[in-house]
Coordinates of C-alpha atoms and ligand atoms in Angstrom, one line a residue:
M1 CA -0.2 -0.2 -0.1
L2 CA 1.2 3.6 -0.7
R3 CA -0.6 4.9 2.1
D4 CA -1.7 3.7 5.7
T5 CA -4.1 7.1 6.6
E6 CA -6.8 8.4 4.2
C7 CA -6.7 12.4 4.2
G8 CA -9.9 12.9 6.3
E9 CA -8.7 10.4 9.2
P10 CA -6.1 12.2 11.4
R11 CA -7.4 13.3 14.1
V12 CA -6.2 15.0 17.6
S13 CA -6.0 11.2 19.3
D14 CA -3.6 10.5 16.3
V15 CA -1.3 12.8 17.5
S16 CA 2.4 11.9 17.3
K17 CA 1.7 9.1 15.0
T18 CA 3.6 8.7 12.5
I19 CA 1.4 8.1 9.0
T20 CA 1.4 7.8 5.2
L21 CA -0.9 9.8 3.4
A22 CA -1.3 9.7 -0.7
G23 CA -3.2 12.6 -2.3
W24 CA -3.5 15.3 -4.7
V25 CA -2.2 18.5 -3.4
N26 CA -5.2 20.6 -3.3
R27 CA -3.8 23.8 -2.6
R28 CA 0.1 25.2 -1.6
R29 CA 0.8 28.4 0.3
D30 CA 4.5 29.4 1.1
H31 CA 4.8 31.2 4.2
G32 CA 8.2 32.3 4.4
N33 CA 10.1 29.5 5.3
L34 CA 7.1 27.3 5.7
I35 CA 5.1 25.4 2.9
F36 CA 1.9 24.4 3.6
I37 CA -0.6 22.4 1.0
D38 CA -3.9 21.1 1.6
L39 CA -4.0 17.5 0.7
R40 CA -6.7 15.9 -0.7
D41 CA -8.3 12.1 -1.3
R42 CA -11.7 11.1 -1.3
T43 CA -12.2 11.4 2.1
G44 CA -11.5 14.9 2.5
L45 CA -8.4 17.5 3.0
I46 CA -5.6 17.8 6.0
Q47 CA -3.3 20.3 6.4
V48 CA 0.5 19.4 5.8
V49 CA 3.5 21.8 6.5
F50 CA 7.2 21.3 5.0
N51 CA 9.3 22.6 7.6
P52 CA 13.1 22.6 6.3
K53 CA 14.2 21.9 10.0
T54 CA 12.1 19.1 9.7
N55 CA 13.2 17.4 6.5
E56 CA 15.0 20.0 4.4
E57 CA 15.0 17.9 1.2
A58 CA 11.2 17.4 1.3
H59 CA 10.8 21.3 1.7
R60 CA 12.8 21.7 -0.8
L61 CA 10.8 19.6 -3.1
A62 CA 7.5 20.6 -1.7
E63 CA 8.6 24.3 -3.7
N64 CA 7.3 22.5 -6.7
L65 CA 4.5 21.1 -6.0
R66 CA 1.4 22.6 -7.8
S67 CA -2.4 22.5 -7.5
E68 CA -3.5 18.8 -8.6
W69 CA 0.0 17.3 -8.4
V70 CA 0.0 13.6 -7.0
V71 CA 1.8 12.8 -3.8
Q72 CA 3.3 10.1 -1.0
I73 CA 3.6 12.4 2.4
R74 CA 4.8 10.7 5.3
G75 CA 5.0 12.4 8.4
E76 CA 3.9 13.1 12.6
V77 CA 0.7 13.6 13.3
V78 CA 0.9 16.9 15.5
K79 CA -1.4 19.4 16.8
R80 CA -2.2 23.0 15.4
L81 CA -0.8 25.9 17.2
D82 CA -4.0 27.4 19.7
G83 CA -5.7 29.8 17.0
A84 CA -4.6 28.0 14.1
E85 CA -6.9 25.6 14.3
N86 CA -9.6 25.2 11.1
P87 CA -12.7 24.7 12.6
D88 CA -14.5 24.3 8.9
L89 CA -12.2 20.9 8.3
P90 CA -13.0 17.9 10.8
T91 CA -9.0 17.3 10.5
G92 CA -8.8 20.8 11.3
D93 CA -7.2 20.5 14.4
V94 CA -4.1 18.5 13.5
E95 CA -1.7 19.1 10.5
I96 CA 1.0 16.5 9.5
S97 CA 4.3 17.2 10.3
A98 CA 6.3 16.1 6.9
S99 CA 9.5 14.3 6.7
E100 CA 9.5 12.8 3.5
L101 CA 7.7 13.7 -0.1
I102 CA 7.8 11.2 -3.3
V103 CA 6.0 13.5 -6.2
L104 CA 4.1 10.1 -7.6
N105 CA 2.7 12.2 -10.5
P106 CA 2.9 15.7 -11.8
S107 CA -0.4 17.2 -13.1
K108 CA -0.8 19.8 -15.7
T109 CA -2.5 22.9 -14.5
P110 CA -6.4 22.3 -14.5
P111 CA -9.0 24.3 -16.9
F112 CA -10.9 24.7 -13.6
E113 CA -10.2 24.9 -10.3
I114 CA -11.1 21.7 -8.3
R115 CA -13.9 22.7 -5.7
D116 CA -17.2 23.2 -5.2
D117 CA -19.2 26.0 -6.2
I118 CA -17.2 26.4 -9.4
E119 CA -18.8 28.7 -12.6
V120 CA -17.6 26.9 -15.4
D121 CA -19.7 25.9 -18.8
D122 CA -21.1 23.0 -18.8
N123 CA -19.0 21.6 -21.9
T124 CA -16.0 22.0 -20.5
R125 CA -16.6 20.0 -17.0
L126 CA -18.2 16.8 -19.1
T127 CA -15.1 17.0 -21.5
Y128 CA -12.8 17.2 -18.3
R129 CA -15.2 15.0 -16.3
Y130 CA -12.8 12.8 -14.8
L131 CA -11.7 16.6 -13.0
D132 CA -14.8 17.8 -12.1
L133 CA -15.8 14.3 -10.7
R134 CA -12.5 15.0 -8.1
R135 CA -14.9 18.2 -6.6
P136 CA -16.1 16.7 -3.1
K137 CA -19.7 17.2 -4.2
M138 CA -19.7 15.7 -6.9
Y139 CA -18.2 12.3 -5.2
A140 CA -20.5 13.0 -2.6
N141 CA -23.2 12.9 -5.2
L142 CA -21.7 9.3 -6.5
E143 CA -21.3 7.8 -3.0
L144 CA -25.6 8.9 -2.3
R145 CA -26.2 7.1 -5.6
H146 CA -24.5 3.9 -5.1
R147 CA -25.7 3.9 -1.2
V148 CA -29.7 4.4 -2.2
V149 CA -29.2 1.7 -4.8
K150 CA -27.2 -0.7 -2.8
L151 CA -30.6 -0.5 0.1
M152 CA -32.7 -0.6 -2.8
R153 CA -31.0 -4.6 -3.3
D154 CA -30.4 -5.1 0.3
Y155 CA -34.6 -4.3 1.1
L156 CA -35.9 -6.6 -1.8
D157 CA -33.3 -9.1 -1.6
E158 CA -34.5 -9.7 2.1
R159 CA -38.1 -10.1 0.8
G160 CA -37.6 -12.6 -2.0
F161 CA -37.1 -10.2 -5.0
L162 CA -34.9 -12.0 -7.5
E163 CA -32.3 -9.4 -9.7
V164 CA -32.7 -10.4 -13.4
E165 CA -30.4 -9.2 -16.1
T166 CA -32.1 -8.7 -19.2
P167 CA -30.5 -8.4 -22.7
I168 CA -29.9 -4.7 -24.5
L169 CA -29.8 -5.7 -27.5
T170 CA -33.1 -7.0 -28.4
K171 CA -36.8 -5.8 -30.4
S172 CA -38.2 -2.5 -30.0
T173 CA -40.2 -2.4 -26.0
P174 CA -41.9 1.1 -26.2
E175 CA -42.6 3.4 -24.0
G176 CA -43.7 6.0 -26.5
A177 CA -40.2 7.4 -27.5
R178 CA -38.2 6.5 -30.4
D179 CA -36.0 3.5 -30.2
Y180 CA -31.9 3.4 -30.3
L181 CA -31.5 0.7 -33.4
V182 CA -28.1 -1.3 -33.8
P183 CA -27.4 -2.7 -36.8
S184 CA -26.4 -6.6 -36.9
R185 CA -23.4 -8.0 -38.3
V186 CA -24.5 -11.6 -38.7
H187 CA -28.2 -10.4 -39.9
P188 CA -27.4 -7.2 -42.5
G189 CA -30.2 -4.8 -42.9
Q190 CA -31.7 -6.3 -39.9
F191 CA -31.6 -4.1 -36.1
Y192 CA -31.5 -4.9 -32.9
A193 CA -33.1 -2.2 -30.5
L194 CA -31.9 -1.1 -27.3
P195 CA -35.1 -1.6 -24.7
Q196 CA -36.7 1.8 -23.8
S197 CA -37.4 -0.3 -20.8
P198 CA -37.2 -4.0 -19.8
Q199 CA -41.1 -4.0 -20.0
Q200 CA -42.2 -6.9 -21.8
L201 CA -39.0 -9.1 -20.2
K202 CA -40.2 -8.4 -16.8
Q203 CA -43.5 -9.8 -17.6
L204 CA -42.3 -12.5 -19.3
L205 CA -40.2 -13.3 -16.0
M206 CA -43.9 -13.5 -14.2
V207 CA -45.0 -16.0 -16.8
S208 CA -41.9 -17.8 -16.4
G209 CA -42.7 -18.0 -12.6
V210 CA -40.2 -15.6 -11.3
D211 CA -43.0 -14.1 -9.0
R212 CA -40.9 -11.5 -7.7
Y213 CA -38.5 -9.6 -10.2
F214 CA -36.1 -6.2 -10.1
Q215 CA -33.1 -4.9 -11.9
I216 CA -31.1 -1.9 -11.6
A217 CA -32.1 -1.4 -15.3
R218 CA -30.7 1.0 -18.0
C219 CA -33.2 2.0 -20.2
F220 CA -33.0 4.0 -23.9
R221 CA -35.3 6.4 -25.1
D222 CA -34.3 8.8 -28.2
E223 CA -35.8 11.3 -27.7
D224 CA -35.4 15.4 -27.2
L225 CA -34.0 16.0 -23.7
R226 CA -35.0 18.0 -21.2
G227 CA -33.7 19.5 -17.8
D228 CA -34.4 15.9 -16.4
R229 CA -33.6 13.4 -19.6
Q230 CA -30.8 11.8 -20.6
P231 CA -30.5 9.8 -23.6
E232 CA -30.2 6.6 -21.5
H233 CA -31.4 6.4 -17.8
T234 CA -31.6 4.2 -14.9
Q235 CA -34.5 2.9 -13.0
L236 CA -35.2 0.5 -10.8
D237 CA -37.2 -2.2 -12.5
L238 CA -39.7 -4.4 -10.7
E239 CA -42.6 -6.9 -11.1
M240 CA -44.7 -9.1 -9.2
S241 CA -47.0 -11.6 -9.5
F242 CA -50.5 -12.1 -7.4
V243 CA -50.6 -9.1 -6.8
E244 CA -53.2 -5.8 -6.8
Q245 CA -52.0 -2.5 -7.0
E246 CA -52.7 -1.8 -3.4
D247 CA -49.7 -4.7 -2.7
I248 CA -47.6 -3.2 -5.0
L249 CA -47.8 0.8 -3.3
K250 CA -47.4 -0.7 0.1
L251 CA -43.8 -2.6 -1.4
V252 CA -43.4 0.8 -3.1
E253 CA -43.8 2.7 0.2
A254 CA -42.1 0.8 2.3
L255 CA -38.8 0.7 0.5
Y256 CA -38.5 4.2 -0.5
I257 CA -39.5 5.5 3.3
W258 CA -36.9 2.7 3.9
V259 CA -34.2 4.2 1.5
T260 CA -35.0 7.9 1.8
E261 CA -34.3 7.7 5.9
K262 CA -31.4 5.1 5.8
A263 CA -29.5 7.7 3.1
I264 CA -30.0 10.5 4.3
P265 CA -30.1 10.2 8.5
G266 CA -32.3 13.2 9.5
V267 CA -34.5 13.9 6.6
Q268 CA -38.2 15.1 7.2
L269 CA -40.8 12.6 5.5
Q270 CA -44.3 12.5 5.0
K271 CA -45.7 9.2 5.8
P272 CA -47.8 7.5 5.0
F273 CA -47.2 8.9 1.5
P274 CA -49.7 11.2 0.4
R275 CA -52.2 9.9 -2.6
M276 CA -54.4 11.7 -4.9
S277 CA -56.0 10.8 -8.2
Y278 CA -55.1 12.3 -11.5
H279 CA -57.8 14.8 -11.6
E280 CA -57.1 15.6 -8.1
A281 CA -53.8 16.7 -8.8
I282 CA -54.2 18.8 -11.7
E283 CA -57.5 20.6 -10.1
R284 CA -55.4 21.4 -7.2
F285 CA -51.7 22.0 -9.1
G286 CA -52.0 21.6 -12.4
S287 CA -49.9 19.2 -12.9
D288 CA -49.8 15.2 -12.3
K289 CA -46.8 16.0 -10.4
P290 CA -47.2 18.5 -7.7
D291 CA -44.5 19.7 -5.3
L292 CA -46.3 19.3 -2.1
R293 CA -43.6 20.8 0.0
Y294 CA -45.6 24.2 -0.6
G295 CA -49.3 25.3 -0.8
M296 CA -50.4 28.2 -3.3
E297 CA -52.9 25.4 -4.6
L298 CA -54.1 26.4 -7.9
C299 CA -58.4 27.8 -8.1
T300 CA -60.7 28.2 -11.1
L301 CA -62.3 31.5 -11.5
S302 CA -64.0 30.7 -15.0
D303 CA -67.4 31.2 -13.8
L304 CA -66.7 34.9 -11.8
A305 CA -64.5 35.5 -15.1
E306 CA -67.4 34.9 -17.5
D307 CA -69.9 36.5 -15.9
S308 CA -67.9 39.7 -15.3
G309 CA -68.4 40.7 -18.8
F310 CA -65.1 41.4 -19.8
G311 CA -64.4 40.4 -23.1
V312 CA -61.3 38.5 -23.0
F313 CA -62.6 36.0 -20.4
K314 CA -65.7 35.6 -22.0
T315 CA -64.2 34.3 -25.5
V316 CA -61.8 32.3 -23.7
V317 CA -64.3 30.5 -21.2
G318 CA -66.9 30.7 -24.1
G319 CA -64.6 28.4 -26.4
G320 CA -64.2 26.0 -24.0
G321 CA -61.2 27.0 -22.1
T322 CA -60.9 28.4 -18.4
V323 CA -59.8 31.0 -16.2
R324 CA -57.4 29.5 -13.0
A325 CA -55.2 31.4 -11.0
F326 CA -53.6 31.5 -7.4
T327 CA -52.4 33.3 -4.7
A328 CA -48.4 34.6 -4.0
P329 CA -48.5 35.5 -0.8
G330 CA -47.2 38.8 0.3
C331 CA -46.3 40.0 -3.1
G332 CA -48.8 42.4 -3.7
D333 CA -45.7 45.0 -4.2
Y334 CA -44.1 43.5 -7.1
P335 CA -42.7 45.9 -9.3
R336 CA -43.8 45.9 -12.5
K337 CA -40.4 44.4 -13.9
T338 CA -41.0 41.3 -11.3
V339 CA -44.2 40.6 -12.8
D340 CA -43.3 41.1 -16.5
E341 CA -40.8 38.3 -15.5
L342 CA -43.2 35.8 -14.0
T343 CA -45.5 36.7 -17.6
E344 CA -42.4 35.7 -19.6
I345 CA -42.7 31.9 -17.7
A346 CA -46.5 32.1 -18.4
K347 CA -45.3 32.6 -22.1
S348 CA -42.3 30.0 -22.4
S349 CA -45.0 28.0 -21.0
G350 CA -47.4 28.6 -23.6
A351 CA -49.9 30.9 -22.2
H352 CA -50.3 33.9 -24.7
G353 CA -49.7 35.9 -21.3
M354 CA -50.7 36.4 -17.7
M355 CA -52.8 38.9 -15.3
F356 CA -52.6 39.5 -12.1
I357 CA -54.3 41.3 -9.3
A358 CA -51.9 42.9 -7.0
L359 CA -53.4 44.3 -3.6
S360 CA -51.8 46.3 -1.4
N361 CA -51.5 46.0 2.2
E362 CA -53.3 49.3 3.1
A363 CA -56.8 47.5 3.1
E364 CA -58.0 45.7 6.0
S365 CA -59.5 42.9 4.5
I366 CA -60.6 41.7 1.3
D367 CA -64.3 42.8 1.6
A368 CA -62.6 46.2 2.5
L369 CA -60.8 46.6 -0.6
E370 CA -61.2 50.0 -2.7
P371 CA -60.3 50.5 -6.2
D372 CA -56.8 52.2 -5.1
H373 CA -55.8 49.0 -3.2
I374 CA -55.8 47.2 -6.4
R375 CA -53.3 47.2 -9.3
S376 CA -54.7 45.0 -12.7
V377 CA -55.3 45.1 -16.3
I378 CA -58.8 43.4 -15.4
K379 CA -59.6 46.8 -12.9
S380 CA -61.1 49.0 -15.6
H381 CA -63.1 45.9 -17.1
V382 CA -64.7 44.0 -14.1
E383 CA -66.6 44.9 -11.1
L384 CA -65.3 45.6 -7.6
D385 CA -67.8 43.2 -6.0
T386 CA -66.1 40.4 -9.0
I387 CA -62.8 41.2 -8.1
K388 CA -63.7 40.8 -4.6
A389 CA -64.8 37.5 -5.3
M390 CA -62.1 36.2 -7.0
A391 CA -59.7 37.5 -4.0
N392 CA -61.7 35.3 -1.8
R393 CA -61.8 32.3 -4.1
A394 CA -58.1 32.6 -4.2
G395 CA -57.6 32.9 -0.1
A396 CA -55.9 35.6 -1.0
K397 CA -55.5 38.7 1.6
P398 CA -54.3 42.0 1.4
G399 CA -51.0 42.5 0.3
D400 CA -51.1 39.6 -2.0
L401 CA -50.1 38.7 -5.6
I402 CA -53.0 36.9 -7.4
L403 CA -51.1 35.2 -10.9
M404 CA -54.3 34.4 -13.2
I405 CA -54.0 32.9 -16.5
A406 CA -57.2 32.6 -19.5
G407 CA -57.1 29.7 -22.2
P408 CA -57.1 26.0 -23.1
S409 CA -56.9 24.3 -19.7
G410 CA -53.7 22.0 -20.6
V411 CA -51.9 25.5 -20.7
V412 CA -53.2 27.3 -18.2
N413 CA -52.3 24.1 -15.8
T414 CA -49.1 23.9 -17.4
A415 CA -48.3 27.7 -17.1
L416 CA -49.6 28.0 -13.7
S417 CA -47.8 25.0 -12.2
N418 CA -44.6 26.2 -13.4
L419 CA -45.3 29.7 -12.1
R420 CA -46.2 28.0 -9.0
G421 CA -42.7 26.2 -8.6
E422 CA -41.0 29.6 -9.4
M423 CA -42.8 31.6 -6.5
A424 CA -42.0 28.6 -4.2
R425 CA -38.5 29.0 -5.4
R426 CA -38.8 33.2 -5.0
L427 CA -40.1 32.8 -1.8
D428 CA -37.6 30.6 -0.2
L429 CA -40.8 28.0 0.7
I430 CA -38.9 25.0 -0.2
D431 CA -37.2 23.6 3.3
P432 CA -34.3 21.2 1.9
N433 CA -34.7 18.9 4.8
E434 CA -38.0 17.8 4.0
V435 CA -38.7 14.8 1.4
S436 CA -41.9 14.9 0.0
Y437 CA -43.3 11.5 -1.9
L438 CA -46.6 11.0 -3.6
F439 CA -48.7 8.7 -5.3
V440 CA -50.8 9.4 -7.7
L441 CA -53.4 7.0 -9.0
D442 CA -56.3 6.9 -11.1
F443 CA -54.9 8.2 -14.6
P444 CA -56.6 7.7 -17.4
L445 CA -55.8 4.9 -19.5
F446 CA -55.5 6.5 -23.1
E447 CA -55.4 10.0 -24.0
L448 CA -56.3 11.4 -27.2
D449 CA -53.7 13.0 -29.5
P450 CA -54.5 17.0 -30.5
V451 CA -52.6 16.7 -33.9
S452 CA -53.2 13.3 -35.1
E453 CA -56.6 12.9 -33.2
K454 CA -55.4 9.3 -32.3
W455 CA -56.2 7.4 -29.3
G456 CA -52.3 6.3 -27.7
A457 CA -51.6 5.0 -24.2
M458 CA -51.1 7.1 -21.3
H459 CA -48.7 5.1 -19.7
H460 CA -47.8 1.7 -22.0
M461 CA -49.6 -0.2 -23.6
F462 CA -49.6 -3.1 -21.6
S463 CA -51.8 -1.6 -18.5
S464 CA -54.7 -2.7 -17.6
P465 CA -57.6 -0.8 -17.1
R466 CA -60.0 -1.2 -14.0
P467 CA -62.1 -4.7 -14.8
E468 CA -65.3 -2.3 -14.4
H469 CA -64.0 0.2 -17.5
V470 CA -63.2 -2.9 -20.0
D471 CA -66.3 -2.4 -22.0
M472 CA -65.5 0.8 -22.4
I473 CA -62.6 0.6 -24.6
E474 CA -63.9 1.2 -27.8
T475 CA -67.4 2.8 -26.6
D476 CA -65.7 5.6 -24.1
P477 CA -61.8 5.6 -24.4
G478 CA -61.5 8.7 -22.8
A479 CA -63.4 7.6 -19.6
V480 CA -61.5 4.4 -18.9
I481 CA -59.5 4.6 -15.9
G482 CA -56.4 2.3 -15.5
Q483 CA -54.8 0.3 -13.1
L484 CA -51.5 3.1 -13.5
Y485 CA -50.1 4.9 -10.2
D486 CA -47.1 7.2 -10.5
L487 CA -44.4 8.3 -7.7
V488 CA -44.0 11.5 -7.5
C489 CA -40.9 13.2 -5.3
N490 CA -40.8 16.8 -4.6
G491 CA -42.1 17.7 -7.9
I492 CA -40.2 15.2 -10.0
E493 CA -41.8 12.1 -11.9
L494 CA -40.5 9.3 -10.4
G495 CA -42.0 6.8 -12.7
S496 CA -45.0 4.9 -13.3
G497 CA -46.3 1.0 -12.8
S498 CA -49.6 -0.4 -13.3
I499 CA -51.5 -3.9 -13.0
R500 CA -51.0 -5.5 -16.3
I501 CA -52.7 -6.8 -19.2
T502 CA -52.7 -10.8 -18.9
D503 CA -55.5 -11.5 -21.3
R504 CA -54.9 -11.7 -25.0
E505 CA -58.2 -10.3 -25.8
I506 CA -58.0 -7.2 -24.1
Q507 CA -54.5 -6.8 -25.0
E508 CA -55.4 -6.8 -28.2
R509 CA -58.3 -4.5 -28.0
V510 CA -56.1 -2.2 -26.4
F511 CA -53.7 -2.9 -29.6
A512 CA -56.8 -2.0 -31.6
L513 CA -57.4 1.1 -30.2
I514 CA -54.4 2.5 -30.4
G515 CA -54.2 1.5 -34.1
Y516 CA -52.1 -1.3 -34.5
S517 CA -52.9 -3.7 -37.3
R518 CA -53.6 -7.9 -36.6
E519 CA -50.1 -7.8 -39.1
A520 CA -47.9 -5.3 -36.7
V521 CA -49.4 -6.4 -33.4
E522 CA -48.4 -9.8 -34.1
E523 CA -44.9 -8.6 -35.7
R524 CA -44.5 -6.7 -32.5
F525 CA -45.9 -8.3 -29.9
G526 CA -46.6 -11.9 -31.1
H527 CA -43.9 -13.3 -28.4
L528 CA -46.0 -11.4 -25.6
L529 CA -49.3 -12.7 -26.5
R530 CA -48.4 -15.9 -27.1
A531 CA -46.9 -15.9 -23.2
F532 CA -50.3 -14.7 -21.9
E533 CA -51.7 -18.0 -23.5
Y534 CA -49.5 -20.5 -21.4
G535 CA -50.7 -19.7 -17.8
A536 CA -49.8 -15.9 -17.2
P537 CA -50.1 -14.9 -13.5
P538 CA -51.9 -11.9 -12.5
H539 CA -49.2 -9.2 -11.7
G540 CA -47.8 -5.6 -11.9
G541 CA -44.9 -3.7 -11.2
A542 CA -43.4 -0.2 -11.7
G543 CA -40.2 1.4 -13.3
L544 CA -38.8 4.3 -11.2
G545 CA -36.1 6.4 -12.4
I546 CA -33.0 6.9 -9.9
D547 CA -31.2 9.4 -11.7
R548 CA -34.4 11.4 -10.8
L549 CA -34.5 10.3 -7.6
L550 CA -31.0 11.4 -6.8
M551 CA -32.2 14.8 -8.4
A552 CA -34.9 15.1 -6.4
L553 CA -32.9 14.0 -3.3
T554 CA -30.1 16.2 -4.0
G555 CA -31.7 19.7 -5.4
Q556 CA -29.6 19.0 -8.2
N557 CA -29.7 18.6 -12.0
I558 CA -29.4 15.6 -13.7
R559 CA -26.3 15.8 -15.2
E560 CA -24.8 16.1 -11.6
V561 CA -26.4 12.9 -10.5
V562 CA -25.1 10.5 -13.3
A563 CA -21.1 9.9 -13.7
F564 CA -20.9 10.4 -17.4
P565 CA -23.8 12.1 -18.5
K566 CA -24.2 13.5 -22.6
T567 CA -24.9 17.2 -22.7
Q568 CA -28.6 18.9 -24.2
T569 CA -27.7 17.8 -27.2
A570 CA -26.6 14.0 -26.2
V571 CA -23.4 14.1 -26.7
D572 CA -20.3 13.0 -24.5
P573 CA -17.6 15.6 -25.1
L574 CA -15.5 13.4 -23.5
F575 CA -15.4 10.8 -25.6
E576 CA -16.4 12.4 -28.5
A577 CA -19.5 10.5 -29.3
P578 CA -21.5 9.9 -31.0
S579 CA -18.8 10.3 -33.8
R580 CA -18.2 8.6 -37.5
V581 CA -16.7 4.9 -37.6
E582 CA -14.5 3.6 -40.1
D583 CA -15.7 2.7 -43.6
E584 CA -15.1 -1.3 -42.8
Q585 CA -17.1 -1.1 -39.9
L586 CA -19.9 0.0 -42.1
E587 CA -18.9 -2.2 -44.9
E588 CA -19.5 -5.0 -42.7
L589 CA -22.9 -3.9 -41.4
G590 CA -24.1 -3.5 -45.4
I591 CA -24.5 0.5 -44.4
V592 CA -24.0 3.4 -46.6
V593 CA -24.1 6.4 -45.1
R594 CA -25.8 9.3 -46.9
E595 CA -23.7 13.1 -46.6
T596 CA -25.2 15.3 -44.5
A597 CA -24.5 18.7 -44.1
K598 CA -21.8 18.2 -41.1
Ligands
LIG1 N1 -41.8 0.0 -17.9 C1 -42.5 1.1 -17.5 C2 -41.5 2.7 -17.5 O1 -40.6 2.5 -17.8 C3 -42.6 1.0 -16.0 C4 -43.8 0.0 -15.6 O2 -44.5 0.1 -16.1 O3 -43.5 -0.9 -14.7 O4 -42.0 3.7 -17.4

């Protein structure tokens, strides 16, 4: 071993021991005759002092040390002088008086400093990801992720779950995204698809009698990337036989409580997890993944708005749209500029604009509001009594700001939900120690694509309708509620699950509604339907994102919690992937690439 102690370990109880450390030079400071360095490894920092009186050779060598050089140091643990302690470091009461220094490897000057809270663009960070990961915060993220996954494995193992690996080279198992395809050399012109999830494979494992399956599974989805998406993501994929929805919810709840409390000691967790229907979530929060760590619930003002006689409201509500709002407490004095910023957020969420009612805190109560207490574009179009009624319905008090949007309900809900999140951040309403899970239940099984006007699966097409809704698959698809659930954490959708269809006839009817011909079904899903004819047990499960869980637990974005992520344009700047391949490789695969503009 090149060391017997790690940098974060030495304490006062070690004073006068001689130890050997190895690590990176975090910083060097010359103080006249004395040279100080902070030596760093994954466990932390320790101060090392080179004194020519202790060892002249080591002191001379130390003069050349630069940041990120890799060194081995031997020396004695000594107590720091009174007043020279560093309370910010766990090792801050001691230092190492170096008697020997060996340079194991020098380093070029890194493109950014190795410390937390640096301001460096993502591309540079990802190009030098191995340096970026040296930063303590990044190591902590990797460690937390490791801990979370290990806890999941331990928990499920104890309950009889079997971890089974399923293939990466397979046939399309669609989750509503585009497939990543891999050409076959042995069968030119044919392709494997990378799994969007192991959905069909885990269902086949249930037919095999595995009964309780899980996998820390990689899923590949070729879709436009957003803040919380990567081309590949990892999920805790699980499936259970002979269960009903409630059994799965109970298991998932107990598992996530256990994992969260063990991974983050002292965490504040709401138990049992609140549950609400999809409909209730949309009504109260405008989103099917509401963050419950703060209030500011939405209300509907359509009736008051329509009756007010204001033309804008009349057109919207008359045209089937809605007027909804929420109250930002204590923001009635927001200047025009701030309100404009909020309006921009509403617009970038798809809304035409945003209206507001700003209430001065000079009024005694809502009922005592005078026109002078109100700032709003609607003031000159809507009667004072209606404004008061709106304010009462929105739960506003004098001094508050009511944010209001009129338009098609989907757009209104999305925009208000985004504004709700924005206001929570601005008002600092989120307690960083709180983790808030939520089950959203009773999703519709199908949704109508407004452009193609075709029915699609809200989740995926293997999810079962409620038994009492099976008859409506053809007659009223929009009213069919699925045995479907989502787990949400701090406003992030971790993933979904469902009780599956195990009846070939119902599965075929779902495929038919979604628009698959008999031939297409046979070609794409024949294997699954045949399996169902050999004694498929009732089963269900879930796929719950691990990257997203780490995002929720750390409050950081997805690129902070994945070791080697890709950029927003699906590029890996470190490996420079994707990249061109050799002509021979294309030849072997029987692929001809058409020249593109690039
Ligand atoms: N396969 C689903 C998904 O990846 C999860 C599930 O239904 O188990 O979203």
